[in-house]
């Protein structure tokens, strides 16, 4: 790592970070991007992305990740294969600590993404991408005229169940309590939707199937009795976990751990920007992450000048 003050440090090499890097490098800002894992972020896990513009036949997530990286590299991206562990601000300068050492910058774009909370039950990992999904917007259209289950009791779960009825013939909504934690408007919409059947108070105990999801096994939270649902897909919507631990001493976080920004992706700390799934209110899609990345890079340019 060079001993100099970079114009901007980008934390995370997913679609948000790589798009920000492309814009920053192309605009001649001295830029360093930290990524401890596979460049491209979460898209690497997507078998087929059908809703990113420019690819009418869809694109495999791994291929899209490679293309995003190649594009940023074309304009001189410098990467550091390391995780950022903390960020401090001293005057106008940010001091970034990472698993590979420390560096300084005048601005920071945080694009570290967020993870979907997993159920941790048998079959979930094995059948991920084979009917187990964490994103109804991404994968709903693959299950036209099918029976699917949504697991969760909050706004996201109910909104996803409602959205899935545009494709699926039947949607089971599974929640371990009898009461849902959603706003009344979403709850009413779900109650009025004849394709949705609430299954409560049940918790999922395993997902079964040979090469694809075939069954969901449930356990009654009150009496422990078991129940089996024949489904083609299981959508897990039990929460998100933003990768913001390393920011706790720098900026106040939202209740769900995300970072609030203005429309320029600026946070309440001058010079600190956030982009992509880590941002409060993000729709958590590749296109929104890329858009946030571009916006944040232009905002950094304006901030530095
Ligand atoms: C299976 C699956 C299918 C999907 N399908 C679609 C789809 O069809 N269409 C669609 O639009 N979206 C889809 N998505 C969602 C999409 O992948 C995300 O919305 C998008 O990747 C978010 O981009 P991001 O850059 O904000 O975050 P991420 O892609 O999560 O990237 C964040 C990066 O930051 C890195 N990072 C984390 N902490 C640190 C740290 N401390 N220091 C440095 N780096 C760090 C992570 O390793 C990661 O690489 C899918 C997601 C999954 C999992």
PDB file of C-alpha atoms in Angstrom, residues 5 18 31 33 124 137 145 149 193 247:
ATOM      1  CA  UNK A   5      -3.163  10.381   0.712  1.00  0.00           C
ATOM      2  CA  UNK A  18     -16.716  -1.352  -8.849  1.00  0.00           C
ATOM      3  CA  UNK A  31      -8.417   5.580  -5.974  1.00  0.00           C
ATOM      4  CA  UNK A  33     -10.474  -0.247  -3.530  1.00  0.00           C
ATOM      5  CA  UNK A 124     -30.955 -24.352   2.777  1.00  0.00           C
ATOM      6  CA  UNK A 137     -37.637  -9.474  -7.210  1.00  0.00           C
ATOM      7  CA  UNK A 145     -47.514 -21.155 -12.067  1.00  0.00           C
ATOM      8  CA  UNK A 149     -43.240 -20.511   0.285  1.00  0.00           C
ATOM      9  CA  UNK A 193     -54.895 -11.823  -1.706  1.00  0.00           C
ATOM     10  CA  UNK A 247     -18.102   1.940  10.975  1.00  0.00           C
TER      11      UNK A 247
END
